[in-house]
């Protein structure tokens, strides 16, 4: 087999795999209980092709989670975290990815449940690094309260984000209300309002 043929087959396989993941996002986003056959039909491939790429439903959900994470991380990294008030940068960071989550909250939660704590921690690590940097920048500039450690504030912000996500998933809140509550809670937690008031005096 020539090198050119090998490259073409690899490219075709990668394209097929991307089509399956995209189909899974659409189908499972609307019907979390949809079968692998349903995903195959949506992708326009055979069920055998789906299983060739993803030997189990769990493997497919893991790929979906990685795709979501990569998209949200790309959006988060596109923000300028080192310019302007730390408060504004942190709120923009919290806003990033919410539209995607709001449209696919059930699918994201189902995929995260299959990932296991170890893999989930790996996927969360880049977001935690950004959040930690923003909190420390705000503390250094005097915008955020320094009475609590950056580590604790980051952990609390993550917990607030999860609470907002669960409220949307459970139907207790619409996405806009949840993200507004998350923003307000984050500002109060960080003491950013108090810092702003002091700066005006």
PDB file of C-alpha atoms in Angstrom:
ATOM      1  CA  UNK A   1       0.000   0.000   0.000  1.00  0.00           C
ATOM      2  CA  UNK A   2       1.430   3.380  -0.991  1.00  0.00           C
ATOM      3  CA  UNK A   3       2.023   6.161   1.515  1.00  0.00           C
ATOM      4  CA  UNK A   4      -0.488   8.315  -0.352  1.00  0.00           C
ATOM      5  CA  UNK A   5      -3.178   5.654   0.012  1.00  0.00           C
ATOM      6  CA  UNK A   6      -2.383   5.250   3.696  1.00  0.00           C
ATOM      7  CA  UNK A   7      -2.708   9.000   4.279  1.00  0.00           C
ATOM      8  CA  UNK A   8      -6.013   9.104   2.375  1.00  0.00           C
ATOM      9  CA  UNK A   9      -7.464   6.221   4.401  1.00  0.00           C
ATOM     10  CA  UNK A  10      -6.318   7.832   7.647  1.00  0.00           C
ATOM     11  CA  UNK A  11      -7.913  11.116   6.581  1.00  0.00           C
ATOM     12  CA  UNK A  12     -11.155   9.332   5.663  1.00  0.00           C
ATOM     13  CA  UNK A  13     -11.194   7.549   9.021  1.00  0.00           C
ATOM     14  CA  UNK A  14     -10.644  10.802  10.904  1.00  0.00           C
ATOM     15  CA  UNK A  15     -13.395  12.505   8.927  1.00  0.00           C
ATOM     16  CA  UNK A  16     -15.746   9.590   9.644  1.00  0.00           C
ATOM     17  CA  UNK A  17     -14.917   9.739  13.338  1.00  0.00           C
ATOM     18  CA  UNK A  18     -15.619  13.484  13.491  1.00  0.00           C
ATOM     19  CA  UNK A  19     -18.945  12.923  11.710  1.00  0.00           C
ATOM     20  CA  UNK A  20     -19.938  10.303  14.293  1.00  0.00           C
ATOM     21  CA  UNK A  21     -19.087  12.578  17.225  1.00  0.00           C
ATOM     22  CA  UNK A  22     -20.985  15.479  15.632  1.00  0.00           C
ATOM     23  CA  UNK A  23     -23.975  13.211  15.071  1.00  0.00           C
ATOM     24  CA  UNK A  24     -23.805  12.019  18.684  1.00  0.00           C
ATOM     25  CA  UNK A  25     -23.919  15.627  19.883  1.00  0.00           C
ATOM     26  CA  UNK A  26     -27.049  16.288  17.833  1.00  0.00           C
ATOM     27  CA  UNK A  27     -28.888  13.053  18.557  1.00  0.00           C
ATOM     28  CA  UNK A  28     -27.963  12.523  22.208  1.00  0.00           C
ATOM     29  CA  UNK A  29     -28.428  16.222  22.893  1.00  0.00           C
ATOM     30  CA  UNK A  30     -32.067  15.883  21.900  1.00  0.00           C
ATOM     31  CA  UNK A  31     -32.587  12.281  23.063  1.00  0.00           C
ATOM     32  CA  UNK A  32     -30.109  11.183  25.755  1.00  0.00           C
ATOM     33  CA  UNK A  33     -31.418   7.625  25.498  1.00  0.00           C
ATOM     34  CA  UNK A  34     -30.825   7.329  21.751  1.00  0.00           C
ATOM     35  CA  UNK A  35     -29.045   4.191  20.559  1.00  0.00           C
ATOM     36  CA  UNK A  36     -25.776   3.749  18.709  1.00  0.00           C
ATOM     37  CA  UNK A  37     -27.900   2.831  15.681  1.00  0.00           C
ATOM     38  CA  UNK A  38     -29.598   6.226  15.902  1.00  0.00           C
ATOM     39  CA  UNK A  39     -26.215   7.916  15.993  1.00  0.00           C
ATOM     40  CA  UNK A  40     -25.075   5.897  12.960  1.00  0.00           C
ATOM     41  CA  UNK A  41     -28.161   6.888  10.978  1.00  0.00           C
ATOM     42  CA  UNK A  42     -27.631  10.544  11.835  1.00  0.00           C
ATOM     43  CA  UNK A  43     -23.983  10.337  10.789  1.00  0.00           C
ATOM     44  CA  UNK A  44     -24.861   8.538   7.548  1.00  0.00           C
ATOM     45  CA  UNK A  45     -22.675   5.535   8.350  1.00  0.00           C
ATOM     46  CA  UNK A  46     -23.258   1.943   9.370  1.00  0.00           C
ATOM     47  CA  UNK A  47     -23.530   0.878  12.989  1.00  0.00           C
ATOM     48  CA  UNK A  48     -20.388  -1.187  12.443  1.00  0.00           C
ATOM     49  CA  UNK A  49     -18.537   1.990  11.501  1.00  0.00           C
ATOM     50  CA  UNK A  50     -19.628   3.663  14.727  1.00  0.00           C
ATOM     51  CA  UNK A  51     -18.406   0.691  16.762  1.00  0.00           C
ATOM     52  CA  UNK A  52     -15.149   0.636  14.803  1.00  0.00           C
ATOM     53  CA  UNK A  53     -14.411   4.129  16.115  1.00  0.00           C
ATOM     54  CA  UNK A  54     -16.080   3.770  19.516  1.00  0.00           C
ATOM     55  CA  UNK A  55     -16.421   0.223  20.879  1.00  0.00           C
ATOM     56  CA  UNK A  56     -18.967   1.276  23.502  1.00  0.00           C
ATOM     57  CA  UNK A  57     -21.468   3.985  24.313  1.00  0.00           C
ATOM     58  CA  UNK A  58     -19.157   5.090  27.130  1.00  0.00           C
ATOM     59  CA  UNK A  59     -16.298   5.572  24.661  1.00  0.00           C
ATOM     60  CA  UNK A  60     -18.531   7.674  22.417  1.00  0.00           C
ATOM     61  CA  UNK A  61     -19.675   9.821  25.355  1.00  0.00           C
ATOM     62  CA  UNK A  62     -16.047  10.299  26.365  1.00  0.00           C
ATOM     63  CA  UNK A  63     -15.273  11.607  22.879  1.00  0.00           C
ATOM     64  CA  UNK A  64     -18.265  13.946  23.081  1.00  0.00           C
ATOM     65  CA  UNK A  65     -17.052  15.301  26.423  1.00  0.00           C
ATOM     66  CA  UNK A  66     -13.581  15.925  25.028  1.00  0.00           C
ATOM     67  CA  UNK A  67     -15.085  17.770  22.074  1.00  0.00           C
ATOM     68  CA  UNK A  68     -17.183  19.982  24.359  1.00  0.00           C
ATOM     69  CA  UNK A  69     -14.223  20.632  26.630  1.00  0.00           C
ATOM     70  CA  UNK A  70     -11.966  21.562  23.718  1.00  0.00           C
ATOM     71  CA  UNK A  71     -14.543  23.997  22.339  1.00  0.00           C
ATOM     72  CA  UNK A  72     -15.125  25.696  25.684  1.00  0.00           C
ATOM     73  CA  UNK A  73     -11.401  25.847  26.422  1.00  0.00           C
ATOM     74  CA  UNK A  74     -10.741  27.387  23.019  1.00  0.00           C
ATOM     75  CA  UNK A  75     -13.320  30.070  23.783  1.00  0.00           C
ATOM     76  CA  UNK A  76     -11.880  30.661  27.254  1.00  0.00           C
ATOM     77  CA  UNK A  77      -8.309  30.937  25.962  1.00  0.00           C
ATOM     78  CA  UNK A  78      -9.382  33.431  23.318  1.00  0.00           C
ATOM     79  CA  UNK A  79     -10.197  35.892  26.104  1.00  0.00           C
ATOM     80  CA  UNK A  80      -7.518  38.327  27.297  1.00  0.00           C
ATOM     81  CA  UNK A  81      -7.025  37.365  30.945  1.00  0.00           C
ATOM     82  CA  UNK A  82      -4.224  39.840  31.629  1.00  0.00           C
ATOM     83  CA  UNK A  83      -5.746  43.136  30.507  1.00  0.00           C
ATOM     84  CA  UNK A  84      -8.347  45.366  32.145  1.00  0.00           C
ATOM     85  CA  UNK A  85      -9.948  44.856  35.552  1.00  0.00           C
ATOM     86  CA  UNK A  86      -9.553  41.344  36.924  1.00  0.00           C
ATOM     87  CA  UNK A  87     -13.247  41.402  37.879  1.00  0.00           C
ATOM     88  CA  UNK A  88     -14.332  41.904  34.265  1.00  0.00           C
ATOM     89  CA  UNK A  89     -11.917  39.248  33.010  1.00  0.00           C
ATOM     90  CA  UNK A  90     -13.147  36.732  35.560  1.00  0.00           C
ATOM     91  CA  UNK A  91     -16.803  37.362  34.751  1.00  0.00           C
ATOM     92  CA  UNK A  92     -16.086  36.984  31.033  1.00  0.00           C
ATOM     93  CA  UNK A  93     -14.372  33.685  31.818  1.00  0.00           C
ATOM     94  CA  UNK A  94     -17.408  32.465  33.777  1.00  0.00           C
ATOM     95  CA  UNK A  95     -19.658  33.448  30.864  1.00  0.00           C
ATOM     96  CA  UNK A  96     -17.622  31.487  28.336  1.00  0.00           C
ATOM     97  CA  UNK A  97     -19.132  28.183  27.345  1.00  0.00           C
ATOM     98  CA  UNK A  98     -22.539  28.841  28.872  1.00  0.00           C
ATOM     99  CA  UNK A  99     -24.378  28.908  25.556  1.00  0.00           C
ATOM    100  CA  UNK A 100     -22.948  25.506  24.689  1.00  0.00           C
ATOM    101  CA  UNK A 101     -23.820  24.087  28.089  1.00  0.00           C
ATOM    102  CA  UNK A 102     -27.339  25.525  28.016  1.00  0.00           C
ATOM    103  CA  UNK A 103     -28.072  23.763  24.734  1.00  0.00           C
ATOM    104  CA  UNK A 104     -26.596  20.429  25.783  1.00  0.00           C
ATOM    105  CA  UNK A 105     -26.705  20.307  29.587  1.00  0.00           C
ATOM    106  CA  UNK A 106     -28.095  16.763  29.767  1.00  0.00           C
ATOM    107  CA  UNK A 107     -25.556  15.409  27.304  1.00  0.00           C
ATOM    108  CA  UNK A 108     -22.639  17.112  29.060  1.00  0.00           C
ATOM    109  CA  UNK A 109     -23.668  15.671  32.417  1.00  0.00           C
ATOM    110  CA  UNK A 110     -24.155  12.174  30.959  1.00  0.00           C
ATOM    111  CA  UNK A 111     -20.742  12.323  29.306  1.00  0.00           C
ATOM    112  CA  UNK A 112     -19.069  13.631  32.465  1.00  0.00           C
ATOM    113  CA  UNK A 113     -20.612  10.811  34.503  1.00  0.00           C
ATOM    114  CA  UNK A 114     -18.883   8.223  32.310  1.00  0.00           C
ATOM    115  CA  UNK A 115     -15.495   9.915  32.404  1.00  0.00           C
ATOM    116  CA  UNK A 116     -14.592   9.061  35.988  1.00  0.00           C
ATOM    117  CA  UNK A 117     -12.978  11.433  38.489  1.00  0.00           C
ATOM    118  CA  UNK A 118      -9.444  11.029  37.149  1.00  0.00           C
ATOM    119  CA  UNK A 119     -10.289  11.992  33.579  1.00  0.00           C
ATOM    120  CA  UNK A 120     -12.644  14.736  34.765  1.00  0.00           C
ATOM    121  CA  UNK A 121      -9.813  16.273  36.786  1.00  0.00           C
ATOM    122  CA  UNK A 122      -7.545  16.197  33.737  1.00  0.00           C
ATOM    123  CA  UNK A 123     -10.145  17.986  31.624  1.00  0.00           C
ATOM    124  CA  UNK A 124     -10.799  20.572  34.353  1.00  0.00           C
ATOM    125  CA  UNK A 125      -7.120  21.361  34.954  1.00  0.00           C
ATOM    126  CA  UNK A 126      -6.670  24.013  32.206  1.00  0.00           C
ATOM    127  CA  UNK A 127      -9.787  25.860  33.392  1.00  0.00           C
ATOM    128  CA  UNK A 128      -8.599  25.802  37.004  1.00  0.00           C
ATOM    129  CA  UNK A 129      -5.250  27.252  35.938  1.00  0.00           C
ATOM    130  CA  UNK A 130      -6.971  30.196  34.231  1.00  0.00           C
ATOM    131  CA  UNK A 131      -9.284  30.746  37.178  1.00  0.00           C
ATOM    132  CA  UNK A 132      -6.410  30.620  39.653  1.00  0.00           C
ATOM    133  CA  UNK A 133      -4.464  33.191  37.640  1.00  0.00           C
ATOM    134  CA  UNK A 134      -7.449  35.533  37.503  1.00  0.00           C
ATOM    135  CA  UNK A 135      -8.130  35.285  41.232  1.00  0.00           C
ATOM    136  CA  UNK A 136      -4.481  35.915  42.118  1.00  0.00           C
ATOM    137  CA  UNK A 137      -4.326  38.882  39.747  1.00  0.00           C
ATOM    138  CA  UNK A 138      -7.411  40.384  41.356  1.00  0.00           C
ATOM    139  CA  UNK A 139      -5.995  39.900  44.835  1.00  0.00           C
ATOM    140  CA  UNK A 140      -2.666  41.437  43.836  1.00  0.00           C
ATOM    141  CA  UNK A 141      -4.399  44.491  42.355  1.00  0.00           C
ATOM    142  CA  UNK A 142      -6.625  44.975  45.394  1.00  0.00           C
ATOM    143  CA  UNK A 143      -9.830  44.238  43.474  1.00  0.00           C
ATOM    144  CA  UNK A 144     -10.491  40.974  45.323  1.00  0.00           C
ATOM    145  CA  UNK A 145     -10.505  40.289  49.035  1.00  0.00           C
ATOM    146  CA  UNK A 146      -7.308  38.703  50.337  1.00  0.00           C
ATOM    147  CA  UNK A 147      -8.872  37.397  53.547  1.00  0.00           C
ATOM    148  CA  UNK A 148      -9.306  33.969  51.943  1.00  0.00           C
ATOM    149  CA  UNK A 149      -6.665  32.047  50.018  1.00  0.00           C
ATOM    150  CA  UNK A 150      -6.739  31.904  46.229  1.00  0.00           C
ATOM    151  CA  UNK A 151      -7.027  28.126  46.431  1.00  0.00           C
ATOM    152  CA  UNK A 152     -10.184  28.344  48.528  1.00  0.00           C
ATOM    153  CA  UNK A 153     -11.730  31.001  46.304  1.00  0.00           C
ATOM    154  CA  UNK A 154     -11.076  28.935  43.185  1.00  0.00           C
ATOM    155  CA  UNK A 155     -12.670  25.873  44.802  1.00  0.00           C
ATOM    156  CA  UNK A 156     -15.688  27.943  45.853  1.00  0.00           C
ATOM    157  CA  UNK A 157     -16.085  29.417  42.367  1.00  0.00           C
ATOM    158  CA  UNK A 158     -16.013  25.945  40.849  1.00  0.00           C
ATOM    159  CA  UNK A 159     -18.685  24.806  43.310  1.00  0.00           C
ATOM    160  CA  UNK A 160     -20.851  27.803  42.399  1.00  0.00           C
ATOM    161  CA  UNK A 161     -20.449  27.008  38.690  1.00  0.00           C
ATOM    162  CA  UNK A 162     -21.519  23.412  39.286  1.00  0.00           C
ATOM    163  CA  UNK A 163     -24.528  24.591  41.315  1.00  0.00           C
ATOM    164  CA  UNK A 164     -25.599  26.877  38.458  1.00  0.00           C
ATOM    165  CA  UNK A 165     -25.214  24.046  35.960  1.00  0.00           C
ATOM    166  CA  UNK A 166     -27.252  21.654  38.085  1.00  0.00           C
ATOM    167  CA  UNK A 167     -30.024  24.223  38.445  1.00  0.00           C
ATOM    168  CA  UNK A 168     -30.273  24.478  34.658  1.00  0.00           C
ATOM    169  CA  UNK A 169     -30.124  20.721  34.140  1.00  0.00           C
ATOM    170  CA  UNK A 170     -32.796  20.042  36.771  1.00  0.00           C
ATOM    171  CA  UNK A 171     -35.115  22.683  35.334  1.00  0.00           C
ATOM    172  CA  UNK A 172     -34.981  24.837  38.452  1.00  0.00           C
ATOM    173  CA  UNK A 173     -33.561  27.767  36.517  1.00  0.00           C
ATOM    174  CA  UNK A 174     -33.239  28.955  32.960  1.00  0.00           C
ATOM    175  CA  UNK A 175     -29.684  29.536  31.673  1.00  0.00           C
ATOM    176  CA  UNK A 176     -29.866  33.334  31.738  1.00  0.00           C
ATOM    177  CA  UNK A 177     -31.048  33.410  35.359  1.00  0.00           C
ATOM    178  CA  UNK A 178     -28.473  30.834  36.408  1.00  0.00           C
ATOM    179  CA  UNK A 179     -25.528  32.652  34.860  1.00  0.00           C
ATOM    180  CA  UNK A 180     -26.709  35.964  36.325  1.00  0.00           C
ATOM    181  CA  UNK A 181     -26.857  34.364  39.771  1.00  0.00           C
ATOM    182  CA  UNK A 182     -23.416  32.835  39.225  1.00  0.00           C
ATOM    183  CA  UNK A 183     -21.932  36.207  38.304  1.00  0.00           C
ATOM    184  CA  UNK A 184     -23.472  37.967  41.295  1.00  0.00           C
ATOM    185  CA  UNK A 185     -22.405  35.194  43.664  1.00  0.00           C
ATOM    186  CA  UNK A 186     -18.857  35.283  42.310  1.00  0.00           C
ATOM    187  CA  UNK A 187     -18.604  39.039  42.763  1.00  0.00           C
ATOM    188  CA  UNK A 188     -19.811  38.792  46.367  1.00  0.00           C
ATOM    189  CA  UNK A 189     -17.544  35.854  47.149  1.00  0.00           C
ATOM    190  CA  UNK A 190     -14.478  37.693  45.885  1.00  0.00           C
ATOM    191  CA  UNK A 191     -15.364  40.924  47.675  1.00  0.00           C
ATOM    192  CA  UNK A 192     -15.156  42.707  44.336  1.00  0.00           C
ATOM    193  CA  UNK A 193     -18.069  45.037  45.101  1.00  0.00           C
ATOM    194  CA  UNK A 194     -16.452  46.155  48.331  1.00  0.00           C
ATOM    195  CA  UNK A 195     -13.187  46.734  46.514  1.00  0.00           C
ATOM    196  CA  UNK A 196     -14.976  48.887  43.930  1.00  0.00           C
ATOM    197  CA  UNK A 197     -16.711  50.909  46.650  1.00  0.00           C
ATOM    198  CA  UNK A 198     -13.405  51.559  48.434  1.00  0.00           C
ATOM    199  CA  UNK A 199     -11.821  52.713  45.202  1.00  0.00           C
ATOM    200  CA  UNK A 200     -14.477  55.428  44.805  1.00  0.00           C
ATOM    201  CA  UNK A 201     -13.958  56.840  48.292  1.00  0.00           C
TER     202      UNK A 201
END
